[in-house]
Short mmCIF file of C-alpha atoms and ligand atoms in Angstrom, two decimals:
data_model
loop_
_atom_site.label_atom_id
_atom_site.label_comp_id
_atom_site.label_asym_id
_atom_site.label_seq_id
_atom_site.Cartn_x
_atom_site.Cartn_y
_atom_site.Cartn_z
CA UNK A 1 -5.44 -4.87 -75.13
CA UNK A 2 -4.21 -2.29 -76.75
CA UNK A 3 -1.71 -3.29 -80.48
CA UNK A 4 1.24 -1.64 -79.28
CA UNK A 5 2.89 -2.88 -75.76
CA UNK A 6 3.68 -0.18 -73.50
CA UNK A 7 6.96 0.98 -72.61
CA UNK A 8 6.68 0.15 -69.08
CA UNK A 9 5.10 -3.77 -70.29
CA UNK A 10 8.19 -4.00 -72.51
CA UNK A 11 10.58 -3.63 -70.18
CA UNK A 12 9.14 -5.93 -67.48
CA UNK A 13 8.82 -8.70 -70.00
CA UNK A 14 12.61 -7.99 -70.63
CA UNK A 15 13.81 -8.09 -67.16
CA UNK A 16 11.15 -10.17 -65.01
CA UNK A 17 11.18 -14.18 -65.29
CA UNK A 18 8.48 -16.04 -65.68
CA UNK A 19 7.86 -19.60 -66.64
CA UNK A 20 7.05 -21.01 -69.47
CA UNK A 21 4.38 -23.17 -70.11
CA UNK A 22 6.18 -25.54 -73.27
CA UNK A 23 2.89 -26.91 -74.91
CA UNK A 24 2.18 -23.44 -75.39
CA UNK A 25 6.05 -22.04 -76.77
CA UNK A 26 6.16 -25.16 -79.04
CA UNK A 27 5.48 -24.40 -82.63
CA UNK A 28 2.57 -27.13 -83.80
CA UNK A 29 5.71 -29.26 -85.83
CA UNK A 30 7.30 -29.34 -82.06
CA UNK A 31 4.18 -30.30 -80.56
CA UNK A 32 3.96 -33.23 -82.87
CA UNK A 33 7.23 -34.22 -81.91
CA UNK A 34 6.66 -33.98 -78.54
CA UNK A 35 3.89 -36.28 -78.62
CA UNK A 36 5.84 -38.67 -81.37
CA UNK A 37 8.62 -39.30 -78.85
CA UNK A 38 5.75 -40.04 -76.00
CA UNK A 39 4.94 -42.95 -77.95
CA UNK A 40 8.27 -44.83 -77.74
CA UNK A 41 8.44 -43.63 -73.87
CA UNK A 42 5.71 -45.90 -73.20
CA UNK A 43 6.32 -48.66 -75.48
CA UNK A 44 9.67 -48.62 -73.34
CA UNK A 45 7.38 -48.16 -70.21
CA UNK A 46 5.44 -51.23 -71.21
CA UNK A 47 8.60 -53.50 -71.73
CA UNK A 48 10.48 -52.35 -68.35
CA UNK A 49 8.64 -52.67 -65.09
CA UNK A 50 11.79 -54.22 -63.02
CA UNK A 51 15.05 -52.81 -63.36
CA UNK A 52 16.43 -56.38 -65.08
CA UNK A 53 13.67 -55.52 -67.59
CA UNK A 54 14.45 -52.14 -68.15
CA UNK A 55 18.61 -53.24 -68.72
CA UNK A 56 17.38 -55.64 -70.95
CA UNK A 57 15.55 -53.13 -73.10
CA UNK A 58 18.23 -50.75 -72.88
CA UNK A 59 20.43 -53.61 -73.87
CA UNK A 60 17.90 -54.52 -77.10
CA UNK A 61 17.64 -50.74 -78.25
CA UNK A 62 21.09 -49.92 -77.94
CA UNK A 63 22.03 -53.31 -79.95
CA UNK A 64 19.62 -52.04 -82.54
CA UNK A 65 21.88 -48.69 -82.64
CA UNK A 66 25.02 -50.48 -83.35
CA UNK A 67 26.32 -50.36 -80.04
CA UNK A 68 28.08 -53.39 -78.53
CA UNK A 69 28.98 -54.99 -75.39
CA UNK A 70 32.29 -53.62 -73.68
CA UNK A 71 33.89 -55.69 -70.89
CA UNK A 72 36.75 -54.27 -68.71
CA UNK A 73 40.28 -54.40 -70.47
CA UNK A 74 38.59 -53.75 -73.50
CA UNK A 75 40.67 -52.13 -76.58
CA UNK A 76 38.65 -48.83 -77.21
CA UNK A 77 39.09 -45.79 -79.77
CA UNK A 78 37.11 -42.50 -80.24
CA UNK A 79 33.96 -42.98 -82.24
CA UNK A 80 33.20 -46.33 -80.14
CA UNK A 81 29.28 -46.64 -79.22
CA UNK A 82 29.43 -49.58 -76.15
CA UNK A 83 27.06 -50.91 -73.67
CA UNK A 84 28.46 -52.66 -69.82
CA UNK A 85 26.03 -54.33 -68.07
CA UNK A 86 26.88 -54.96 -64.83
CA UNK A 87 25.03 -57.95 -63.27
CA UNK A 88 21.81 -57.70 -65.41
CA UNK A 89 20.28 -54.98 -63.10
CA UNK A 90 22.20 -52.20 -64.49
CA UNK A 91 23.58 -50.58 -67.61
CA UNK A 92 25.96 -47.87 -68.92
CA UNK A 93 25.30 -47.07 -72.57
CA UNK A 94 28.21 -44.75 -73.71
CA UNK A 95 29.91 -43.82 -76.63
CA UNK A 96 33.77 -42.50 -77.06
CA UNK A 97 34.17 -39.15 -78.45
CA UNK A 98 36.61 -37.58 -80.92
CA UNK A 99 37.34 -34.29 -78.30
CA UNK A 100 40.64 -35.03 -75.87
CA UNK A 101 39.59 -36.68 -72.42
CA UNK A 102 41.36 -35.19 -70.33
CA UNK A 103 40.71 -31.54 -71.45
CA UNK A 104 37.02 -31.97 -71.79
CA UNK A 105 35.90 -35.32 -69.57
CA UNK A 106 33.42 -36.41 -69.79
CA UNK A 107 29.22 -35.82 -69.88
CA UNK A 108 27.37 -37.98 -67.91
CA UNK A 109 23.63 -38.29 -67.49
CA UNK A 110 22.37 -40.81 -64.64
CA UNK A 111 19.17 -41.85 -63.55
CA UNK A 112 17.77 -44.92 -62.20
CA UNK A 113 15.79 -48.06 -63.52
CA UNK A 114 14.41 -49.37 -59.98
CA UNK A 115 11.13 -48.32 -58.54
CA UNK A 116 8.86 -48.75 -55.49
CA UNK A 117 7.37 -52.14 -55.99
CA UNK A 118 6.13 -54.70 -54.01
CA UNK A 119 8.55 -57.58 -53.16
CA UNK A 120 7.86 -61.21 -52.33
CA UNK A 121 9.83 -62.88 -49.29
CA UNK A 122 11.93 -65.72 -49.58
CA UNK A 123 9.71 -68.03 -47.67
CA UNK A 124 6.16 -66.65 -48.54
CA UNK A 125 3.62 -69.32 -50.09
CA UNK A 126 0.57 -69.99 -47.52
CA UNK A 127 -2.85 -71.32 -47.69
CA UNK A 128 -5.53 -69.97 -45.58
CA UNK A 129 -9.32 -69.47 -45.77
CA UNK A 130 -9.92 -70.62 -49.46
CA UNK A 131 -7.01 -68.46 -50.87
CA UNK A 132 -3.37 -68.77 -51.62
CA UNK A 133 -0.97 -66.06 -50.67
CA UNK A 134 2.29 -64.63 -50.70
CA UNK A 135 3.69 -62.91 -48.54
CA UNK A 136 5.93 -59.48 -49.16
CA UNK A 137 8.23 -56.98 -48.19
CA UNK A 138 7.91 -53.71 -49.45
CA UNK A 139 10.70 -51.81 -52.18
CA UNK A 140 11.23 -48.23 -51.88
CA UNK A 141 8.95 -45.50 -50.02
CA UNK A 142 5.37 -46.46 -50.51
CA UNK A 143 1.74 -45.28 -49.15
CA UNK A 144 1.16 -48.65 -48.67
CA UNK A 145 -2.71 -48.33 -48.51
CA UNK A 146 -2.37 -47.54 -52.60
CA UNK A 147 -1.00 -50.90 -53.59
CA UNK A 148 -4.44 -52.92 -52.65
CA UNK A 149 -7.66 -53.47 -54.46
CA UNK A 150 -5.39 -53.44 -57.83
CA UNK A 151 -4.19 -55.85 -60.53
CA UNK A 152 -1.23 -56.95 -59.92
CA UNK A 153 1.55 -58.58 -62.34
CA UNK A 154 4.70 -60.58 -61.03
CA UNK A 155 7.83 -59.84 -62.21
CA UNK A 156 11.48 -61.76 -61.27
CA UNK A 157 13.85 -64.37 -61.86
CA UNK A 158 14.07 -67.34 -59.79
CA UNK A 159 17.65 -69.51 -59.75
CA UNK A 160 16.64 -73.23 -59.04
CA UNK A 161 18.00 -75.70 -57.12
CA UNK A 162 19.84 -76.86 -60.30
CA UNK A 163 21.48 -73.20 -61.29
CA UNK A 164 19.14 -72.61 -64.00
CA UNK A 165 17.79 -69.13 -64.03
CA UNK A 166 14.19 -68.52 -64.93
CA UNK A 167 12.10 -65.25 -65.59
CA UNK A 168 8.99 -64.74 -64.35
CA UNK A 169 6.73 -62.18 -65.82
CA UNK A 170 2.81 -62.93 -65.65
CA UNK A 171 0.12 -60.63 -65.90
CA UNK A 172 0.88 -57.98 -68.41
CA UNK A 173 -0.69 -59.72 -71.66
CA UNK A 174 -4.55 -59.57 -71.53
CA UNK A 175 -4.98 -63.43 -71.24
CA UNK A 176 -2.78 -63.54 -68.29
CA UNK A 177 -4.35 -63.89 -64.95
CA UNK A 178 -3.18 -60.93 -62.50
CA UNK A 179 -2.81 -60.77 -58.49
CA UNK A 180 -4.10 -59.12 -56.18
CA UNK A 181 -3.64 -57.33 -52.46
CA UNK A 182 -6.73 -57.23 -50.65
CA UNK A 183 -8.64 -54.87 -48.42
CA UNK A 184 -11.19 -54.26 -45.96
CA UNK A 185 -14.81 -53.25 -47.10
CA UNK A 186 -15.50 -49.69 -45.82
CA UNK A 187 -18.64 -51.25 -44.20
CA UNK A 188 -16.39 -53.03 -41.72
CA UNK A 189 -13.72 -50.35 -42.18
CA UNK A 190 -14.72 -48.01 -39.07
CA UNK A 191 -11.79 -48.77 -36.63
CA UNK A 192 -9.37 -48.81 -39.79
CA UNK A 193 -10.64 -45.38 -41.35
CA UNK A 194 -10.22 -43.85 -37.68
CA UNK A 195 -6.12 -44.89 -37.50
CA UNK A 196 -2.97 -43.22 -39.18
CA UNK A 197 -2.99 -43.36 -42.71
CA UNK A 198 0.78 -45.32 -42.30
CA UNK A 199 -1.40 -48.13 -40.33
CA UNK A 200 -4.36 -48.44 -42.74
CA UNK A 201 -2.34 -51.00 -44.41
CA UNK A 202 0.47 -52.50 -42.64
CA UNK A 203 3.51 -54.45 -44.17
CA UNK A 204 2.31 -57.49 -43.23
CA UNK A 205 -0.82 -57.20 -44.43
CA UNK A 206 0.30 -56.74 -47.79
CA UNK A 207 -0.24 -60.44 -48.98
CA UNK A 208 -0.58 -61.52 -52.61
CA UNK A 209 -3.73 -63.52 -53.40
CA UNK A 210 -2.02 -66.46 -55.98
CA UNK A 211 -4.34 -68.80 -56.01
CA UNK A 212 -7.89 -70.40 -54.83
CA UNK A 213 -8.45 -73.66 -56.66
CA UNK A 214 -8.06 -76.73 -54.27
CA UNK A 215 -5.83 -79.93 -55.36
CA UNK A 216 -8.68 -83.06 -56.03
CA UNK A 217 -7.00 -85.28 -52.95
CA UNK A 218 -8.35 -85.66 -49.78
CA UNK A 219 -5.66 -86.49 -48.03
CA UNK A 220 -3.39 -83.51 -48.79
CA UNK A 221 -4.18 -80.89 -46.49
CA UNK A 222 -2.49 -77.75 -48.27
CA UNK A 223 -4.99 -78.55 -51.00
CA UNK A 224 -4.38 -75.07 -52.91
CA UNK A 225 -1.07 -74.38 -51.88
CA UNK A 226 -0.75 -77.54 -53.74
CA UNK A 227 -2.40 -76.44 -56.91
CA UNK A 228 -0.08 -73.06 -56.59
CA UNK A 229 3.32 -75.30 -56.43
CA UNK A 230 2.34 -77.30 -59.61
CA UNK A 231 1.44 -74.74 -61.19
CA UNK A 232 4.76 -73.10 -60.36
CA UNK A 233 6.47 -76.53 -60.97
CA UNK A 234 5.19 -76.85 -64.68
CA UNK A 235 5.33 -73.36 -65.71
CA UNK A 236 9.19 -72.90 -64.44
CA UNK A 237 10.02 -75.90 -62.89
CA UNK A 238 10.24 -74.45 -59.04
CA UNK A 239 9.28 -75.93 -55.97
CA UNK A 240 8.80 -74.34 -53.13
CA UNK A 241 12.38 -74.39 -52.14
CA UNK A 242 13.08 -72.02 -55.21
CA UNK A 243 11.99 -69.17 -53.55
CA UNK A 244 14.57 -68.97 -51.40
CA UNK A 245 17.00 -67.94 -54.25
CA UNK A 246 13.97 -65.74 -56.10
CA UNK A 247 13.57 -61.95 -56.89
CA UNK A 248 10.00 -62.05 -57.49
CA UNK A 249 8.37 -58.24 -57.50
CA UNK A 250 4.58 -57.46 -57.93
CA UNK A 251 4.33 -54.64 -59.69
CA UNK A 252 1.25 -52.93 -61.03
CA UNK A 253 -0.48 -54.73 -64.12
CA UNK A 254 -1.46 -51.70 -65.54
CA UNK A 255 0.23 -50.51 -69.13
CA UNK A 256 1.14 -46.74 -69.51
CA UNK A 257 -1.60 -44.91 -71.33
CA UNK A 258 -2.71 -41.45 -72.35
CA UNK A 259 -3.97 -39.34 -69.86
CA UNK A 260 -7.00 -36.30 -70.25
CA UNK A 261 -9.38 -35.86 -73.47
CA UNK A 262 -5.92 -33.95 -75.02
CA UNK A 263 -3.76 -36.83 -74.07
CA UNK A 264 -1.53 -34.08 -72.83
CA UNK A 265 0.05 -36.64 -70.33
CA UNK A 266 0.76 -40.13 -69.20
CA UNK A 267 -0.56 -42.23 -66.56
CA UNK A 268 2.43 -44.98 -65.71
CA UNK A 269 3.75 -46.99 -63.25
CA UNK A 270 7.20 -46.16 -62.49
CA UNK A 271 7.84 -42.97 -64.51
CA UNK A 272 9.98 -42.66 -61.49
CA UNK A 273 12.95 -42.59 -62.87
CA UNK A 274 12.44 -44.26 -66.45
CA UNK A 275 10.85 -41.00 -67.68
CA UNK A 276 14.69 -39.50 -66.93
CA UNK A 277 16.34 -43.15 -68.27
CA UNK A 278 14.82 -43.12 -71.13
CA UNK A 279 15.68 -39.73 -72.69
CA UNK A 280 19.50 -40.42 -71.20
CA UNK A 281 19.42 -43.39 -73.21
CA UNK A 282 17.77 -41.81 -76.46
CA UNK A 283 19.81 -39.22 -75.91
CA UNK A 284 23.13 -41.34 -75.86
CA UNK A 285 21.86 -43.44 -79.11
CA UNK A 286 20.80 -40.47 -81.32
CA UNK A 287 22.92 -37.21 -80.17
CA UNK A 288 25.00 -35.65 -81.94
CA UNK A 289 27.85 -35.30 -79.78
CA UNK A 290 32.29 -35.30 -80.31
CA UNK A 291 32.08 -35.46 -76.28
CA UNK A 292 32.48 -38.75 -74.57
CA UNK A 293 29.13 -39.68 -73.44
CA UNK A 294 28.00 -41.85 -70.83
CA UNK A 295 24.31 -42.31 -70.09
CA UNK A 296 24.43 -44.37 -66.32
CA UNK A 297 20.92 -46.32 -65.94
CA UNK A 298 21.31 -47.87 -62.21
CA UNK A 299 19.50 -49.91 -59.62
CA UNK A 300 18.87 -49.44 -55.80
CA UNK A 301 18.26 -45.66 -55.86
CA UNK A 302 14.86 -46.57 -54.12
CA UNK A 303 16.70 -47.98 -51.00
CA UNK A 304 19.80 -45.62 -50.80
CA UNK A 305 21.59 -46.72 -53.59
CA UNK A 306 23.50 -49.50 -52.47
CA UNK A 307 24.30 -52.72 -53.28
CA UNK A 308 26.80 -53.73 -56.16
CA UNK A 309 24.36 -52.56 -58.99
CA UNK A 310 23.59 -49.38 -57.19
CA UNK A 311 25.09 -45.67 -57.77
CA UNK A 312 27.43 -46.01 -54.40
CA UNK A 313 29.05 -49.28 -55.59
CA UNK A 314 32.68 -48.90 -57.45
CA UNK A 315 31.81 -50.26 -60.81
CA UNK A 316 30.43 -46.94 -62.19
CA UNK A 317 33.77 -45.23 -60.99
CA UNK A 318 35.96 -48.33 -62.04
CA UNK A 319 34.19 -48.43 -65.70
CA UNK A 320 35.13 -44.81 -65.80
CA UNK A 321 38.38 -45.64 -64.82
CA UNK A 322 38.76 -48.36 -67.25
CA UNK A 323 37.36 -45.92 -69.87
CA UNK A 324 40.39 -43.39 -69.49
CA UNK A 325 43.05 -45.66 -69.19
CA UNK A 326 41.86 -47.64 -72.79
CA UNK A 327 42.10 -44.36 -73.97
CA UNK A 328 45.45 -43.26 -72.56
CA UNK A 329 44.17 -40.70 -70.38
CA UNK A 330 44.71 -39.65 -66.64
CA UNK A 331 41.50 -40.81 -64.79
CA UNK A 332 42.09 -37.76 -62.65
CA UNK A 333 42.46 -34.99 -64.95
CA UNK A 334 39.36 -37.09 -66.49
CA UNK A 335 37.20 -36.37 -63.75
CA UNK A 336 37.91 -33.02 -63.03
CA UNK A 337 36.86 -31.72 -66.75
CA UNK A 338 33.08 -33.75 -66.43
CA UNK A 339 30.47 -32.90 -65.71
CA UNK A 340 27.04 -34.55 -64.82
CA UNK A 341 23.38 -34.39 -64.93
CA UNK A 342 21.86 -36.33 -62.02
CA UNK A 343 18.66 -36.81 -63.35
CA UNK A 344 15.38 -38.29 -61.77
CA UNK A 345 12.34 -36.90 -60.93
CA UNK A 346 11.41 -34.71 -58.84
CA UNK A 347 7.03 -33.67 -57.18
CA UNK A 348 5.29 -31.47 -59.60
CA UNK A 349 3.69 -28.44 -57.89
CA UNK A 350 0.08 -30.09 -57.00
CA UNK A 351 -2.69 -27.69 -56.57
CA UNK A 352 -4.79 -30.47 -54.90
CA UNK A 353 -2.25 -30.47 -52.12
CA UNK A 354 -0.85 -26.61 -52.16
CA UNK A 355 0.29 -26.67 -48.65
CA UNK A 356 3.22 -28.54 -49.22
CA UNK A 357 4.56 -26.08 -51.51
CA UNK A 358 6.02 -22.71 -52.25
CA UNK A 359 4.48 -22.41 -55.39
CA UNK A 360 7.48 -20.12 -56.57
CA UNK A 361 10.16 -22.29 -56.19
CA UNK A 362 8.13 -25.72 -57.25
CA UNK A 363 8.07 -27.47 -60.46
CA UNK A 364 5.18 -26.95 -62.84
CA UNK A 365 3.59 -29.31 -64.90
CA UNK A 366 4.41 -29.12 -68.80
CA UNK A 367 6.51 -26.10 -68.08
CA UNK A 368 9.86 -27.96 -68.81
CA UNK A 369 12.89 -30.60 -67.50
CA UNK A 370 13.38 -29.40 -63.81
CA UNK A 371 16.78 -28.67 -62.11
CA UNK A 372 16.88 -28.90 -58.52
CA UNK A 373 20.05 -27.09 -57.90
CA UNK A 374 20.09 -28.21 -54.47
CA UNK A 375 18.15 -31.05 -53.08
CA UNK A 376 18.02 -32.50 -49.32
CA UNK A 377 15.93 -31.87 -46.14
CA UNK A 378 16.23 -28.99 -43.65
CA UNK A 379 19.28 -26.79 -44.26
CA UNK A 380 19.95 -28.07 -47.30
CA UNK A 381 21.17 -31.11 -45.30
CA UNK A 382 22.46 -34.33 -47.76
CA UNK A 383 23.06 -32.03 -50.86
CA UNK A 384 25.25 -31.79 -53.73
CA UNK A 385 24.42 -28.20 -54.03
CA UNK A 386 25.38 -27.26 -57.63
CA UNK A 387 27.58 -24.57 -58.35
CA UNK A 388 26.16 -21.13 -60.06
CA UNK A 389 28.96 -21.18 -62.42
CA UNK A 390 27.68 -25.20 -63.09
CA UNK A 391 24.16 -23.95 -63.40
CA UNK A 392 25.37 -20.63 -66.01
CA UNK A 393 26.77 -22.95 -68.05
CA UNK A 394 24.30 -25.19 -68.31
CA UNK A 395 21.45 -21.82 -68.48
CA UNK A 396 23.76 -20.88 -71.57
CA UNK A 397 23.72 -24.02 -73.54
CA UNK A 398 19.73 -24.68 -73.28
CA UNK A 399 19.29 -21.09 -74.30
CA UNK A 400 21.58 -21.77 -77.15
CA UNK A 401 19.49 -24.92 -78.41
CA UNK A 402 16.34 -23.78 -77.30
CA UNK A 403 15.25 -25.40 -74.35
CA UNK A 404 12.43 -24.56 -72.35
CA UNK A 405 13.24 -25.73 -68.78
CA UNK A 406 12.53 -24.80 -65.17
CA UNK A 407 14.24 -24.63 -61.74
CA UNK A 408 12.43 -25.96 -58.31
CA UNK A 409 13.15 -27.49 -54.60
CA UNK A 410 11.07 -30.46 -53.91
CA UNK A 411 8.38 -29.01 -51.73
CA UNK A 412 8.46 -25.44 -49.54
CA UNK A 413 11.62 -25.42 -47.05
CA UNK A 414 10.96 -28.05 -44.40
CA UNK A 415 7.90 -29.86 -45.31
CA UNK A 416 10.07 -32.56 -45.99
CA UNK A 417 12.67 -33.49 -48.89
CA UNK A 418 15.03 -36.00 -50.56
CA UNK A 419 17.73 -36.82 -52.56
CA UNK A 420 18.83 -38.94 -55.10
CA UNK A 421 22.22 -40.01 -57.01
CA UNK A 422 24.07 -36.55 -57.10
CA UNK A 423 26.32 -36.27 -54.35
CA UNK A 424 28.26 -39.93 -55.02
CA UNK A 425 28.99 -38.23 -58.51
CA UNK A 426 30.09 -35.31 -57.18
CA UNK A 427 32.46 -37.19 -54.61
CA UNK A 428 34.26 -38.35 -57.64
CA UNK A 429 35.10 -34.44 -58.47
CA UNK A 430 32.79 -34.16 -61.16
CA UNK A 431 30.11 -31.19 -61.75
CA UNK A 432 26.81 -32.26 -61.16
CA UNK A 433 23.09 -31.37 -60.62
CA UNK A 434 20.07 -32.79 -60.96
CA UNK A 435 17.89 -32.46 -63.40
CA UNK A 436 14.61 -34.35 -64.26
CA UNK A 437 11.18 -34.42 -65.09
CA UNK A 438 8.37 -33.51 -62.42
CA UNK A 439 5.81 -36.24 -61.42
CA UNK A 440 2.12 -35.71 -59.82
CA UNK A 441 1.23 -38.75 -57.52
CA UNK A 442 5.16 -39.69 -57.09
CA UNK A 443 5.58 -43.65 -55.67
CA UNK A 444 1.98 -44.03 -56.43
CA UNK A 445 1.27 -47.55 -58.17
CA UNK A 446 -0.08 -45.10 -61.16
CA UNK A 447 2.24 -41.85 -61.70
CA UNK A 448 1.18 -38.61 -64.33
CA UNK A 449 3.64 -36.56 -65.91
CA UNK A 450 3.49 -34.31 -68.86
CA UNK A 451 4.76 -35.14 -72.39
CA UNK A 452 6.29 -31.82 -72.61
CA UNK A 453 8.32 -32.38 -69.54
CA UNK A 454 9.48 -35.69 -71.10
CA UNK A 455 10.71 -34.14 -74.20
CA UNK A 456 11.78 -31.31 -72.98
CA UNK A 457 14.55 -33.55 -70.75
CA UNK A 458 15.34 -35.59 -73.95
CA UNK A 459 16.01 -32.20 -75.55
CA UNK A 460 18.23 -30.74 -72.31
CA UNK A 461 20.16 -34.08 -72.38
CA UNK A 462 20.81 -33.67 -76.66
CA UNK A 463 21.87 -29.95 -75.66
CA UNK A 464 23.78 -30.86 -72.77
CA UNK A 465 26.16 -33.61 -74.99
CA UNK A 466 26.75 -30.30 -77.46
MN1 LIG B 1 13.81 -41.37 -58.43
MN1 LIG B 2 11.77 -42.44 -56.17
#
């Protein structure tokens, strides 16, 4: 290489794009940052593995910032920093700015707190061949195939007979015992290797092994079913009834931990979307902002969003609503001047599986946040596709503070697609794209993303609240 560029080098590195890897742009002070904020990301990880777990630990942190609880008909005035959690499975975290409402709206960053999981049924205890089972029904899009042969932790709350609520959470401390999905040796696996990887595993072979000790009377013949409903009946006070008004999820009992001999990323379960939630809430706490900020952390997004805790129910719009009119402001002009970051993940370019991609237009590990200015499958189809005035601004204020960021569709044009939380923000007549944080092995029990990806979204959401 020769000291001095050449003309013709300086002006393509002036005009062409080209990614950049952030590891590699951040100064060694950044880098430490980046890996200093990693730490609470899986601390929060560790804590939130349903999404009542992850409101509650929203709930705790945001306490811990000074912000309290704000109820509809609340008095409110600018400078306000307020949590509403709406029926323990989702929370907005927002605080009221000093800039007029209607003139500049408000900024709003959602992303979800449910992920694929493994649900039990409402009548699922069983007893067969010196094992105790549950039985389930899937959460979200899973390879189903991934969830056996792994430790398994229960999560839930169960409402008794009585009213009580209890929480179930076993299997995440090292003394607890863990559960477990079984399946076939590969010695008797012929037949099953031969089928469709959907059929390898079918739903209803994905049953929870609970228990194996049998109850010391011979005349009960559910001898370890037995064993299972004491145990239940001690521990929380259930019997078998209780299930029937349960949310009981089994979710992988592994903690998040440091991935590669660099520890350059993290091995989770369900970075999809807390590795988005988390920075929104960070963000929210810790910004520096005269904007009213809202940082939406909702349920459901796994199964379409529904539901009265999900993204398509009312409350979000209503809290909004109730927002502006505390404040004396038009809840239409409101909406018009906001904007919003949609933000969940989205695949990371995987060179394992290249086919899927057009490498071009995909999202590249550790080279930044990710917009997806369009999502959907086929033409686009079941997109909020974000303005390029939307996008300009946004390109102009993460220049401005610095952010190193990427665009990318999910996958090359009709291998397949998705969508997530946009387009019911947008409905409202608000500005919004997605933006979030690319994941290898996506709805895999275990997911990997980069810590510069994670940062670099807390860092787009700080900018974005400028
Ligand atoms: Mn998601
Ligand atoms: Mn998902």
């Amino acid at each position: 290489m020769s000291e001095k560029k050449s003309k013709g080098q300086a002006l393509y590195e002036e005009l062409a794009y080209e990614k950049k890897n952030y590891f590699e742009a951040a100064s060694k002070a950044e880098r430490k940052k980046v890996f200093a904020y990693a730490e609470g990301y899986k601390a929060f990880l560790d804590q939130a593995k349903t999404e009542r777990e992850a409101c509650a630990a929203a709930v705790k942190m945001a306490q811990e910032s000074g912000f309290t609880e704000y109820r509809f008909g609340d008095a409110l005035a600018a400078g306000d920093k307020k949590y509403f959690v709406n029926r323990g499975k989702s929370v907005v975290v927002f605080r009221v700015g000093t800039k007029d409402l209607e003139k500049h709206g408000m900024r709003i960053i959602a992303s979800h707190i449910d992920a694929p999981r493994i649900d039990v049924k409402q009548n699922p205890l069983y007893e067969e061949a010196g094992m105790c089972f549950l039985k389930t029904h899937y959460y979200g899009g899973i390879k189903k195939y991934q969830w056996t042969a792994i430790p398994l932790a229960l999560h839930g709350a169960v409402v008794l007979k009585d009213g009580t609520e209890v929480e179930i959470r076993i299997g995440e401390d090292a003394k607890d015992p863990v559960f477990y999905i079984d399946d076939l040796l590969p010695h008797l696996g012929q037949e099953q290797m031969a089928g469709r990887a959907a059929k390898i595993i079918e739903g209803e072979q994905l049953n929870i092994v609970v228990g194996g000790m049998p109850y010391p009377d011979e005349d009960v013949s559910k001898k370890i079913k037995l064993t299972v409903l004491r145990h239940l009946n001690e521990k929380y006070g259930m019997c078998e009834e209780d299930f029937l008004s349960a949310e009981i999820s089994a979710v992988p009992a592994f903690p998040a931990r440091d991935v590669g001999f660099d520890r350059a990323l993290i091995g989770a379960y369900g970075h999809d979307d807390r590795v988005c939630a988390y920075p929104a809430l960070t963000a929210v706490l810790n910004g520096e902002t005269e904007d009213t900020v809202l940082a939406m952390l909702v349920d459901k997004e796994e199964i379409g969003s529904e539901g009265t805790t999900g993204m398509q129910c009312k409350v979000y719009e209503d809290l909004m609503e109730e927002i502006c009119l505390a404040m004396g402001a038009s809840f239409r002009k409101v909406r018009f001047a906001s904007k919003c970051l949609s933000s969940d993940v989205t695949a990371a370019y995987d060179p394992n599986f290249a086919s899927v991609y057009e490498k071009m237009n995909a999202a590249m590990l550790s080279c930044g946040t990710c917009m997806c200015k369009f999502t959907g499958r086929g033409g686009k189809s079941g997109s909020n596709d974000a303005s390029a005035e939307f996008v300009g601004e946004l390109r102009k204020k993460f220049a401005k503070e610095g952010v190193v960021w990427q665009t990318a569709e999910l996958g090359k044009v009709d291998a397949g697609g998705g969508g997530t939380v946009a387009m019911y923000l947008a409905k409202l007549n608000i500005d919004t794209v997605d933006l979030g944080v690319p994941v290898i092995s996506m709805h895999a029990p275990w997911e990997l993303i980069s810590k510069a990806d994670l940062y670099s979204n807390y860092l787009a959401f700080l900018a974005f609240m400028k």
